[in-house]
Amino acid sequence: MIEVEAQLADVLAATVPLPSDTVPLAAAHGRVIAETVTTRYALPPWTNSAMDGYAVRAADVAAASKEMPVALDVIADLPAGTSADPRILAGQAARIMTGAPVPADADAIVPVEATDGGEERVIISAPATPGVHIRRAGEDRQPGDPLVSAGSRASAEALSALASAGYGTIAVSRRPRLAVIATGSELVAPGEPLARGQIPDSNSLLISSLAVENGAELVDVVRVSDEVSELDAALRSLAKRCDVIVLTGGVSMGAYDPVKELLSPDGQVHFSKVAMQPGKPQGFGRLAEPWVADDELGPLVFGLPGNPVSAWVSFLVFVRPCLRALQGASTVEDPRLSARAEIDWRTPPGRRQYLPARIRTTDAGVTVSPAAARGSGSHLVGSLADANGYAIVDASVERVYEGDVVQVVRLVSDVDARL
Ligand code: AMP
Ligand code: MG
């Protein structure tokens, strides 16, 4: 058996980041930014008003009060978007709206609330000091200041900063092209009636949806029987069109395990036993001849175990970091939190447990309980509906007791993640 870290290290060592495309900002949301970008022009670009009110010379109104208001002539009206820069002499003011450039002669803004709102003459009943309610050009960012870095996520916030700093496009990594092949002669399409022995193929949906959440572009999702020839045909049709192919099922020691039977002899895909539960049997490698020409780089292939909880955990622990690394993300592993166990649960001897879990954030901190009420079998696909993350329990622990602190990963779609 090998450790999870060793298997993940193999995966990441074989993962070559994909090239980037420059796309309009609106098309970049959720993708990984592929260039480090500095601010193109000052933010804000002009010195502008922070309030609706009047642009004044502060000296004119330094002594204004309710009892001793000051009257000024209003000589201009400055809405947001205006380019006007009217002269303002002593005793004069310009009506100004939030965001409009402040005239060079003015050095303070009096909010409309401290005035009578006059249009030709304004009565000001509060003092102003120089600079008040003025947003200075460049106070947020100066041209050349760092803005976003390569490997970060094009979040809503990053996109708004990029747009404000003068950009209309951004380089983002190409989406990994990914296909899912579910293997198993027992599988039928979701919603189909079941003959004895058949089950709905849930892994296709599970893995393809997770892949999309992690930035992949789906090339195809196919279901094949345990006939090796069917799997072979599917690989032939997909090999040249994919960066990653995720297979589920058929990687164990059974008599009808086509993935292992077809892919292990060529030596490019390795089948390992990893010290985790679930997810012990793992296949990983790069597809080569005869599916890919000798001089071409074939897709990365994951052979995940077929049990749905095993496939889920295996995707999260191995495929997800690979997809992030393909996209050049600076963070490929999920952040872990400490959580208090809400109840006791059993753990497998000698292997690290990855338990589908319900993670709650309460006033008292983060808590965790198993998603499956009745044990932790890797076939308990119904329990996945209650999982919003997983708990990681060290191989040396024999039982988790209520109140123990355990490590958890709370799942967030990468498209949403501000990693
Ligand atoms: P295998 O890894 O092929 O030995 O499959 C292990 C278990 O997972 C068996 O009970 C399969 O029926 C089940 N299984 C395999 N593939 C899928 C799938 N695509 N959807 C749901 N269950 C599956
Ligand atoms: Mg099978």
Tab-separated table of C-alpha atoms and ligand atoms in Angstrom:
chain	number	residue	atom	x	y	z
A	1	MET	CA	0.000	0.000	0.000
A	2	ILE	CA	1.161	3.522	-0.707
A	3	GLU	CA	0.264	6.701	1.126
A	4	VAL	CA	-2.263	9.181	-0.255
A	5	GLU	CA	0.489	11.799	-0.453
A	6	ALA	CA	2.639	9.546	-2.652
A	7	GLN	CA	-0.251	8.848	-5.036
A	8	LEU	CA	-1.096	12.561	-5.239
A	9	ALA	CA	2.561	13.411	-5.826
A	10	ASP	CA	2.583	10.975	-8.788
A	11	VAL	CA	-0.515	12.626	-10.192
A	12	LEU	CA	0.844	16.148	-9.849
A	13	ALA	CA	4.261	15.175	-11.247
A	14	ALA	CA	2.555	13.982	-14.446
A	15	THR	CA	0.316	17.050	-14.723
A	16	VAL	CA	1.550	19.609	-17.251
A	17	PRO	CA	-0.254	22.987	-17.056
A	18	LEU	CA	-2.367	23.824	-20.105
A	19	PRO	CA	-1.752	26.873	-22.305
A	20	SER	CA	-3.794	30.046	-21.830
A	21	ASP	CA	-6.317	32.031	-23.903
A	22	THR	CA	-7.057	35.738	-23.688
A	23	VAL	CA	-10.805	36.210	-23.244
A	24	PRO	CA	-13.231	39.072	-22.493
A	25	LEU	CA	-13.571	39.604	-18.730
A	26	ALA	CA	-17.179	38.386	-18.796
A	27	ALA	CA	-16.021	35.023	-20.157
A	28	ALA	CA	-13.313	34.643	-17.515
A	29	HIS	CA	-15.521	34.226	-14.444
A	30	GLY	CA	-14.423	31.298	-12.298
A	31	ARG	CA	-11.384	30.475	-14.424
A	32	VAL	CA	-7.765	30.592	-13.344
A	33	ILE	CA	-5.945	33.785	-14.290
A	34	ALA	CA	-2.791	33.034	-16.274
A	35	GLU	CA	-0.968	36.377	-16.078
A	36	THR	CA	0.119	38.695	-13.311
A	37	VAL	CA	-1.511	42.030	-13.995
A	38	THR	CA	-0.687	45.502	-12.727
A	39	THR	CA	-3.010	48.472	-12.645
A	40	ARG	CA	-3.106	50.260	-16.001
A	41	TYR	CA	-4.268	53.662	-14.768
A	42	ALA	CA	-4.830	55.316	-11.445
A	43	LEU	CA	-7.777	54.151	-9.369
A	44	PRO	CA	-9.834	56.282	-9.127
A	45	PRO	CA	-8.803	57.767	-12.491
A	46	TRP	CA	-9.831	61.308	-11.473
A	47	THR	CA	-10.201	63.151	-8.228
A	48	ASN	CA	-13.969	63.001	-7.722
A	49	SER	CA	-16.755	63.740	-5.303
A	50	ALA	CA	-17.691	61.158	-2.656
A	51	MET	CA	-21.060	62.840	-2.019
A	52	ASP	CA	-23.924	64.570	-3.746
A	53	GLY	CA	-23.453	68.201	-2.693
A	54	TYR	CA	-21.444	71.296	-3.548
A	55	ALA	CA	-17.804	71.699	-4.550
A	56	VAL	CA	-16.474	74.696	-2.606
A	57	ARG	CA	-13.358	76.474	-1.509
A	58	ALA	CA	-13.061	75.255	2.090
A	59	ALA	CA	-11.887	78.683	3.256
A	60	ASP	CA	-15.264	80.186	2.221
A	61	VAL	CA	-17.216	77.899	4.535
A	62	ALA	CA	-14.690	77.286	7.317
A	63	ALA	CA	-16.891	79.134	9.825
A	64	ALA	CA	-20.329	78.119	8.494
A	65	SER	CA	-22.844	76.897	11.080
A	66	LYS	CA	-26.587	76.620	11.588
A	67	GLU	CA	-26.590	79.968	13.377
A	68	MET	CA	-24.196	81.647	10.908
A	69	PRO	CA	-24.819	80.009	7.499
A	70	VAL	CA	-22.794	81.065	4.455
A	71	ALA	CA	-24.384	81.800	1.063
A	72	LEU	CA	-22.484	80.972	-2.153
A	73	ASP	CA	-23.326	81.528	-5.850
A	74	VAL	CA	-23.836	78.245	-7.695
A	75	ILE	CA	-22.000	78.707	-11.009
A	76	ALA	CA	-22.113	75.169	-12.469
A	77	ASP	CA	-23.909	71.846	-12.243
A	78	LEU	CA	-21.643	68.782	-12.404
A	79	PRO	CA	-23.345	65.388	-12.889
A	80	ALA	CA	-21.354	62.106	-12.927
A	81	GLY	CA	-19.758	61.708	-16.355
A	82	THR	CA	-19.174	65.415	-16.960
A	83	SER	CA	-15.767	66.557	-18.172
A	84	ALA	CA	-16.308	70.184	-17.101
A	85	ASP	CA	-13.740	71.905	-14.889
A	86	PRO	CA	-15.348	75.303	-14.181
A	87	ARG	CA	-13.408	78.091	-12.490
A	88	ILE	CA	-14.646	78.625	-8.951
A	89	LEU	CA	-13.872	82.010	-7.420
A	90	ALA	CA	-14.175	83.048	-3.782
A	91	GLY	CA	-17.893	83.105	-2.852
A	92	GLN	CA	-18.809	80.556	-5.526
A	93	ALA	CA	-19.681	76.852	-5.558
A	94	ALA	CA	-20.605	74.165	-8.107
A	95	ARG	CA	-23.400	71.680	-7.522
A	96	ILE	CA	-21.794	68.263	-7.867
A	97	MET	CA	-22.966	64.621	-7.864
A	98	THR	CA	-21.147	61.555	-6.514
A	99	GLY	CA	-18.413	60.442	-8.936
A	100	ALA	CA	-18.171	63.728	-10.889
A	101	PRO	CA	-14.622	65.144	-11.227
A	102	VAL	CA	-13.927	67.825	-8.612
A	103	PRO	CA	-13.049	71.189	-10.217
A	104	ALA	CA	-9.396	72.137	-9.802
A	105	ASP	CA	-10.378	75.300	-7.884
A	106	ALA	CA	-12.422	73.415	-5.275
A	107	ASP	CA	-10.887	71.662	-2.291
A	108	ALA	CA	-13.882	70.365	-0.358
A	109	ILE	CA	-17.359	68.946	-0.883
A	110	VAL	CA	-20.265	70.051	1.281
A	111	PRO	CA	-22.901	67.273	1.351
A	112	VAL	CA	-26.341	68.338	0.178
A	113	GLU	CA	-27.689	67.485	3.667
A	114	ALA	CA	-25.698	70.439	5.103
A	115	THR	CA	-27.296	72.903	2.659
A	116	ASP	CA	-30.690	74.163	1.497
A	117	GLY	CA	-30.104	72.411	-1.885
A	118	GLY	CA	-30.266	75.727	-3.753
A	119	GLU	CA	-29.672	75.735	-7.521
A	120	GLU	CA	-28.585	79.333	-8.081
A	121	ARG	CA	-27.576	80.252	-4.591
A	122	VAL	CA	-26.862	77.787	-1.851
A	123	ILE	CA	-27.036	78.282	1.896
A	124	ILE	CA	-24.413	76.232	3.694
A	125	SER	CA	-24.937	75.550	7.391
A	126	ALA	CA	-21.919	73.369	8.280
A	127	PRO	CA	-18.177	73.956	7.951
A	128	ALA	CA	-15.891	71.990	5.628
A	129	THR	CA	-12.183	71.282	5.923
A	130	PRO	CA	-9.843	70.939	2.898
A	131	GLY	CA	-10.072	67.510	1.265
A	132	VAL	CA	-13.323	66.484	2.913
A	133	HIS	CA	-15.569	64.104	0.878
A	134	ILE	CA	-13.040	64.081	-1.965
A	135	ARG	CA	-11.736	60.802	-3.419
A	136	ARG	CA	-8.208	61.426	-4.649
A	137	ALA	CA	-7.043	60.066	-8.017
A	138	GLY	CA	-4.851	57.014	-7.349
A	139	GLU	CA	-5.726	56.627	-3.661
A	140	ASP	CA	-6.845	53.008	-4.268
A	141	ARG	CA	-4.157	51.945	-6.773
A	142	GLN	CA	-1.390	53.769	-8.662
A	143	PRO	CA	-0.510	52.796	-12.249
A	144	GLY	CA	1.827	49.796	-12.042
A	145	ASP	CA	0.575	48.622	-8.627
A	146	PRO	CA	-0.085	44.851	-8.411
A	147	LEU	CA	-3.718	43.910	-9.017
A	148	VAL	CA	-4.177	40.148	-9.624
A	149	SER	CA	-1.617	37.363	-9.846
A	150	ALA	CA	-1.255	34.370	-12.130
A	151	GLY	CA	-2.797	31.316	-10.510
A	152	SER	CA	-5.563	33.205	-8.727
A	153	ARG	CA	-9.227	32.793	-9.504
A	154	ALA	CA	-11.188	35.226	-11.729
A	155	SER	CA	-13.752	35.860	-9.000
A	156	ALA	CA	-16.491	38.440	-9.300
A	157	GLU	CA	-14.324	40.701	-7.125
A	158	ALA	CA	-11.158	40.239	-9.213
A	159	LEU	CA	-13.111	40.899	-12.436
A	160	SER	CA	-14.511	44.160	-11.081
A	161	ALA	CA	-11.012	45.277	-10.036
A	162	LEU	CA	-9.645	44.382	-13.504
A	163	ALA	CA	-12.406	46.273	-15.290
A	164	SER	CA	-11.852	49.321	-13.070
A	165	ALA	CA	-8.106	49.231	-13.652
A	166	GLY	CA	-8.431	49.495	-17.423
A	167	TYR	CA	-8.750	45.929	-18.714
A	168	GLY	CA	-11.345	44.453	-21.056
A	169	THR	CA	-9.705	41.051	-21.453
A	170	ILE	CA	-7.576	38.706	-19.350
A	171	ALA	CA	-5.459	35.621	-20.029
A	172	VAL	CA	-6.960	32.530	-18.403
A	173	SER	CA	-5.872	28.918	-18.619
A	174	ARG	CA	-7.592	26.731	-21.148
A	175	ARG	CA	-10.265	24.534	-19.607
A	176	PRO	CA	-9.192	20.898	-19.265
A	177	ARG	CA	-11.093	18.775	-21.814
A	178	LEU	CA	-12.420	15.844	-19.846
A	179	ALA	CA	-14.404	12.699	-20.613
A	180	VAL	CA	-16.024	10.294	-18.179
A	181	ILE	CA	-16.340	6.580	-18.904
A	182	ALA	CA	-18.443	4.573	-16.448
A	183	THR	CA	-17.797	0.862	-16.712
A	184	GLY	CA	-20.122	-1.882	-15.508
A	185	SER	CA	-22.512	-4.330	-17.171
A	186	GLU	CA	-24.994	-3.676	-14.348
A	187	LEU	CA	-25.398	0.010	-15.193
A	188	VAL	CA	-28.465	1.564	-16.804
A	189	ALA	CA	-29.350	5.194	-17.511
A	190	PRO	CA	-30.854	7.136	-14.586
A	191	GLY	CA	-34.643	6.830	-14.475
A	192	GLU	CA	-34.752	3.557	-16.438
A	193	PRO	CA	-36.617	0.604	-14.902
A	194	LEU	CA	-34.255	-1.884	-13.268
A	195	ALA	CA	-34.114	-5.597	-14.020
A	196	ARG	CA	-32.741	-7.767	-11.214
A	197	GLY	CA	-29.027	-7.068	-10.850
A	198	GLN	CA	-29.095	-3.694	-12.556
A	199	ILE	CA	-28.447	-0.312	-10.908
A	200	PRO	CA	-28.646	3.269	-12.165
A	201	ASP	CA	-25.345	4.717	-13.322
A	202	SER	CA	-24.860	7.499	-10.794
A	203	ASN	CA	-21.097	7.923	-11.193
A	204	SER	CA	-21.406	9.500	-14.652
A	205	LEU	CA	-23.419	12.364	-13.198
A	206	LEU	CA	-21.334	12.576	-10.065
A	207	ILE	CA	-17.991	12.778	-11.827
A	208	SER	CA	-19.055	14.916	-14.778
A	209	SER	CA	-20.778	17.443	-12.487
A	210	LEU	CA	-17.775	17.629	-10.181
A	211	ALA	CA	-15.509	18.049	-13.196
A	212	VAL	CA	-17.559	20.993	-14.451
A	213	GLU	CA	-17.519	22.527	-10.963
A	214	ASN	CA	-13.754	22.319	-11.169
A	215	GLY	CA	-13.417	24.119	-14.473
A	216	ALA	CA	-13.414	21.216	-16.942
A	217	GLU	CA	-15.070	21.255	-20.348
A	218	LEU	CA	-16.943	17.972	-20.880
A	219	VAL	CA	-16.006	16.214	-24.102
A	220	ASP	CA	-18.259	13.212	-23.536
A	221	VAL	CA	-19.830	11.065	-20.837
A	222	VAL	CA	-20.181	7.425	-21.839
A	223	ARG	CA	-21.256	4.189	-20.239
A	224	VAL	CA	-19.750	0.881	-21.303
A	225	SER	CA	-20.276	-2.726	-20.235
A	226	ASP	CA	-17.533	-4.864	-18.743
A	227	GLU	CA	-16.621	-6.054	-22.275
A	228	VAL	CA	-13.019	-4.987	-22.789
A	229	SER	CA	-13.726	-4.293	-26.474
A	230	GLU	CA	-16.328	-1.653	-25.588
A	231	LEU	CA	-13.939	0.172	-23.294
A	232	ASP	CA	-11.240	-0.066	-25.946
A	233	ALA	CA	-13.544	1.497	-28.553
A	234	ALA	CA	-14.501	4.319	-26.166
A	235	LEU	CA	-10.834	5.073	-25.463
A	236	ARG	CA	-10.029	5.070	-29.173
A	237	SER	CA	-12.711	7.636	-29.871
A	238	LEU	CA	-11.826	9.898	-26.916
A	239	ALA	CA	-8.039	9.692	-26.566
A	240	LYS	CA	-7.160	12.425	-29.055
A	241	ARG	CA	-9.849	14.836	-27.898
A	242	CYS	CA	-9.188	14.883	-24.149
A	243	ASP	CA	-6.693	16.157	-21.632
A	244	VAL	CA	-8.154	13.901	-18.947
A	245	ILE	CA	-10.253	10.719	-19.025
A	246	VAL	CA	-11.867	9.607	-15.782
A	247	LEU	CA	-12.966	5.991	-15.652
A	248	THR	CA	-15.047	4.532	-12.859
A	249	GLY	CA	-15.334	0.877	-11.899
A	250	GLY	CA	-13.368	-2.107	-13.060
A	251	VAL	CA	-10.144	-1.392	-11.195
A	252	SER	CA	-10.275	-4.063	-8.504
A	253	MET	CA	-9.354	-7.700	-8.426
A	254	GLY	CA	-12.628	-9.058	-9.830
A	255	ALA	CA	-12.967	-11.378	-12.803
A	256	TYR	CA	-14.663	-8.700	-14.914
A	257	ASP	CA	-12.598	-5.615	-14.253
A	258	PRO	CA	-12.034	-4.308	-17.769
A	259	VAL	CA	-10.146	-1.128	-16.888
A	260	LYS	CA	-7.395	-3.012	-15.164
A	261	GLU	CA	-7.401	-5.770	-17.740
A	262	LEU	CA	-7.064	-3.375	-20.677
A	263	LEU	CA	-4.754	-0.716	-19.244
A	264	SER	CA	-2.323	-2.442	-16.937
A	265	PRO	CA	-0.319	-4.434	-19.498
A	266	ASP	CA	0.990	-1.394	-21.393
A	267	GLY	CA	2.576	-0.117	-18.189
A	268	GLN	CA	1.600	3.546	-18.677
A	269	VAL	CA	-1.325	3.310	-16.288
A	270	HIS	CA	-0.409	2.046	-12.841
A	271	PHE	CA	-2.790	0.367	-10.460
A	272	SER	CA	-2.009	0.974	-6.814
A	273	LYS	CA	-3.408	0.231	-3.417
A	274	VAL	CA	-3.622	3.489	-1.513
A	275	ALA	CA	-3.858	3.601	2.285
A	276	MET	CA	-7.266	5.261	2.402
A	277	GLN	CA	-10.837	4.212	3.039
A	278	PRO	CA	-12.738	4.345	0.796
A	279	GLY	CA	-10.692	4.575	-2.406
A	280	LYS	CA	-8.069	1.874	-1.939
A	281	PRO	CA	-7.739	0.725	-5.579
A	282	GLN	CA	-6.536	3.590	-7.798
A	283	GLY	CA	-5.400	3.616	-11.401
A	284	PHE	CA	-3.483	6.550	-12.802
A	285	GLY	CA	-1.219	7.252	-15.734
A	286	ARG	CA	-1.023	8.669	-19.231
A	287	LEU	CA	-2.682	6.944	-22.141
A	288	ALA	CA	-0.153	5.860	-24.770
A	289	GLU	CA	-0.066	3.542	-27.756
A	290	PRO	CA	-2.220	1.993	-29.193
A	291	TRP	CA	-4.762	4.716	-28.316
A	292	VAL	CA	-2.403	7.612	-29.009
A	293	ALA	CA	0.277	7.969	-31.682
A	294	ASP	CA	3.822	7.312	-30.557
A	295	ASP	CA	4.901	10.964	-30.789
A	296	GLU	CA	1.810	12.423	-29.082
A	297	LEU	CA	1.145	13.159	-25.441
A	298	GLY	CA	-1.925	11.150	-24.488
A	299	PRO	CA	-4.537	12.205	-21.951
A	300	LEU	CA	-4.109	11.613	-18.236
A	301	VAL	CA	-6.225	8.666	-17.169
A	302	PHE	CA	-7.769	8.098	-13.751
A	303	GLY	CA	-9.196	4.684	-12.978
A	304	LEU	CA	-11.405	5.327	-9.953
A	305	PRO	CA	-13.137	2.579	-7.994
A	306	GLY	CA	-16.791	2.086	-8.923
A	307	ASN	CA	-18.456	2.359	-5.537
A	308	PRO	CA	-20.005	5.829	-5.591
A	309	VAL	CA	-18.563	7.037	-2.293
A	310	SER	CA	-15.133	5.736	-3.336
A	311	ALA	CA	-15.407	7.458	-6.711
A	312	TRP	CA	-16.450	10.689	-4.997
A	313	VAL	CA	-13.587	10.674	-2.492
A	314	SER	CA	-11.086	9.642	-5.179
A	315	PHE	CA	-12.196	12.483	-7.411
A	316	LEU	CA	-11.856	15.018	-4.600
A	317	VAL	CA	-8.485	13.777	-3.392
A	318	PHE	CA	-6.760	13.088	-6.747
A	319	VAL	CA	-8.666	14.398	-9.777
A	320	ARG	CA	-9.604	17.764	-8.332
A	321	PRO	CA	-6.018	18.813	-7.531
A	322	CYS	CA	-4.992	17.606	-11.003
A	323	LEU	CA	-7.648	19.768	-12.690
A	324	ARG	CA	-6.502	22.738	-10.643
A	325	ALA	CA	-2.848	22.117	-11.539
A	326	LEU	CA	-3.750	21.753	-15.238
A	327	GLN	CA	-5.315	25.209	-14.984
A	328	GLY	CA	-2.238	26.647	-13.284
A	329	ALA	CA	-4.008	27.330	-9.994
A	330	SER	CA	-1.633	28.407	-7.233
A	331	THR	CA	-3.604	26.369	-4.668
A	332	VAL	CA	-4.387	22.776	-5.654
A	333	GLU	CA	-5.327	21.188	-2.337
A	334	ASP	CA	-8.404	22.050	-0.323
A	335	PRO	CA	-8.009	24.080	2.834
A	336	ARG	CA	-8.728	21.986	5.946
A	337	LEU	CA	-10.639	23.139	8.982
A	338	SER	CA	-10.733	21.740	12.496
A	339	ALA	CA	-14.188	20.582	13.547
A	340	ARG	CA	-15.662	18.966	16.655
A	341	ALA	CA	-17.316	15.577	16.189
A	342	GLU	CA	-21.045	15.751	16.997
A	343	ILE	CA	-21.230	11.980	17.596
A	344	ASP	CA	-18.931	8.920	17.831
A	345	TRP	CA	-18.040	6.914	14.733
A	346	ARG	CA	-15.891	3.942	13.825
A	347	THR	CA	-12.829	4.216	11.585
A	348	PRO	CA	-11.069	1.556	9.516
A	349	PRO	CA	-7.884	0.051	10.969
A	350	GLY	CA	-4.625	0.930	9.242
A	351	ARG	CA	-6.029	3.266	6.580
A	352	ARG	CA	-6.821	6.955	6.632
A	353	GLN	CA	-10.565	7.549	6.613
A	354	TYR	CA	-12.247	9.990	4.213
A	355	LEU	CA	-15.772	10.158	5.537
A	356	PRO	CA	-18.614	11.935	3.717
A	357	ALA	CA	-19.787	14.410	6.303
A	358	ARG	CA	-22.171	17.113	7.232
A	359	ILE	CA	-20.157	20.131	8.322
A	360	ARG	CA	-21.924	22.877	10.215
A	361	THR	CA	-20.741	26.293	11.246
A	362	THR	CA	-22.368	27.287	14.519
A	363	ASP	CA	-21.824	30.021	17.082
A	364	ALA	CA	-19.758	27.468	18.994
A	365	GLY	CA	-17.492	26.795	16.000
A	366	VAL	CA	-17.333	24.159	13.260
A	367	THR	CA	-18.910	20.747	13.914
A	368	VAL	CA	-18.977	17.534	11.892
A	369	SER	CA	-21.084	14.386	11.754
A	370	PRO	CA	-21.097	11.438	9.302
A	371	ALA	CA	-23.433	11.967	6.352
A	372	ALA	CA	-24.543	8.333	6.592
A	373	ALA	CA	-26.565	7.599	9.701
A	374	ARG	CA	-25.912	3.858	9.434
A	375	GLY	CA	-22.177	3.329	9.055
A	376	SER	CA	-19.701	4.402	6.431
A	377	GLY	CA	-19.969	1.916	3.545
A	378	SER	CA	-18.578	3.022	0.216
A	379	HIS	CA	-21.819	1.902	-1.477
A	380	LEU	CA	-24.022	4.297	0.554
A	381	VAL	CA	-24.702	6.623	-2.366
A	382	GLY	CA	-27.883	8.004	-0.781
A	383	SER	CA	-25.788	9.480	2.023
A	384	LEU	CA	-23.924	11.649	-0.460
A	385	ALA	CA	-27.050	13.780	-0.699
A	386	ASP	CA	-26.377	14.901	2.885
A	387	ALA	CA	-22.641	15.474	2.474
A	388	ASN	CA	-21.243	18.973	2.117
A	389	GLY	CA	-17.677	17.867	2.713
A	390	TYR	CA	-15.635	15.116	4.274
A	391	ALA	CA	-13.751	14.343	7.460
A	392	ILE	CA	-10.168	13.061	7.374
A	393	VAL	CA	-9.237	10.740	10.220
A	394	ASP	CA	-5.697	9.517	10.658
A	395	ALA	CA	-4.939	5.826	10.125
A	396	SER	CA	-3.815	5.462	13.750
A	397	VAL	CA	-7.197	6.534	15.166
A	398	GLU	CA	-9.516	3.621	15.970
A	399	ARG	CA	-12.617	5.496	16.890
A	400	VAL	CA	-13.721	9.095	16.832
A	401	TYR	CA	-15.494	10.159	20.032
A	402	GLU	CA	-18.045	12.919	20.384
A	403	GLY	CA	-16.181	16.173	21.021
A	404	ASP	CA	-12.931	15.047	19.378
A	405	VAL	CA	-11.328	17.546	17.016
A	406	VAL	CA	-10.980	16.198	13.467
A	407	GLN	CA	-9.859	17.714	10.195
A	408	VAL	CA	-12.559	18.444	7.629
A	409	VAL	CA	-12.773	19.785	4.107
A	410	ARG	CA	-15.851	21.762	3.271
A	411	LEU	CA	-16.661	21.576	-0.418
A	412	VAL	CA	-17.044	24.707	-2.465
A	413	SER	CA	-17.306	24.707	-6.229
A	414	ASP	CA	-14.073	26.010	-7.743
A	415	VAL	CA	-16.082	28.368	-9.888
A	416	ASP	CA	-17.125	30.041	-6.618
A	417	ALA	CA	-13.962	29.543	-4.653
A	418	ARG	CA	-11.853	32.589	-3.752
A	419	LEU	CA	-8.766	30.451	-3.288
B	1	AMP	P1	-16.344	-2.037	-9.415
B	1	AMP	O1	-15.347	-1.019	-8.979
B	1	AMP	O2	-16.566	-2.040	-10.875
B	1	AMP	O3	-16.027	-3.376	-8.862
B	1	AMP	O4	-17.710	-1.595	-8.784
B	1	AMP	C1	-17.882	-1.551	-7.372
B	1	AMP	C2	-19.308	-1.264	-7.016
B	1	AMP	O5	-19.678	0.002	-7.502
B	1	AMP	C3	-20.322	-2.237	-7.588
B	1	AMP	O6	-21.316	-2.480	-6.621
B	1	AMP	C4	-20.890	-1.506	-8.776
B	1	AMP	O7	-22.164	-1.928	-9.112
B	1	AMP	C5	-20.864	-0.092	-8.295
B	1	AMP	N1	-20.731	0.834	-9.429
B	1	AMP	C6	-19.796	0.738	-10.397
B	1	AMP	N2	-19.961	1.719	-11.304
B	1	AMP	C7	-21.027	2.453	-10.905
B	1	AMP	C8	-21.697	3.577	-11.448
B	1	AMP	N3	-21.291	4.149	-12.591
B	1	AMP	N4	-22.751	4.060	-10.783
B	1	AMP	C9	-23.162	3.496	-9.630
B	1	AMP	N5	-22.568	2.427	-9.077
B	1	AMP	C10	-21.518	1.886	-9.695
B	2	MG	MG	-17.554	-3.126	-12.185
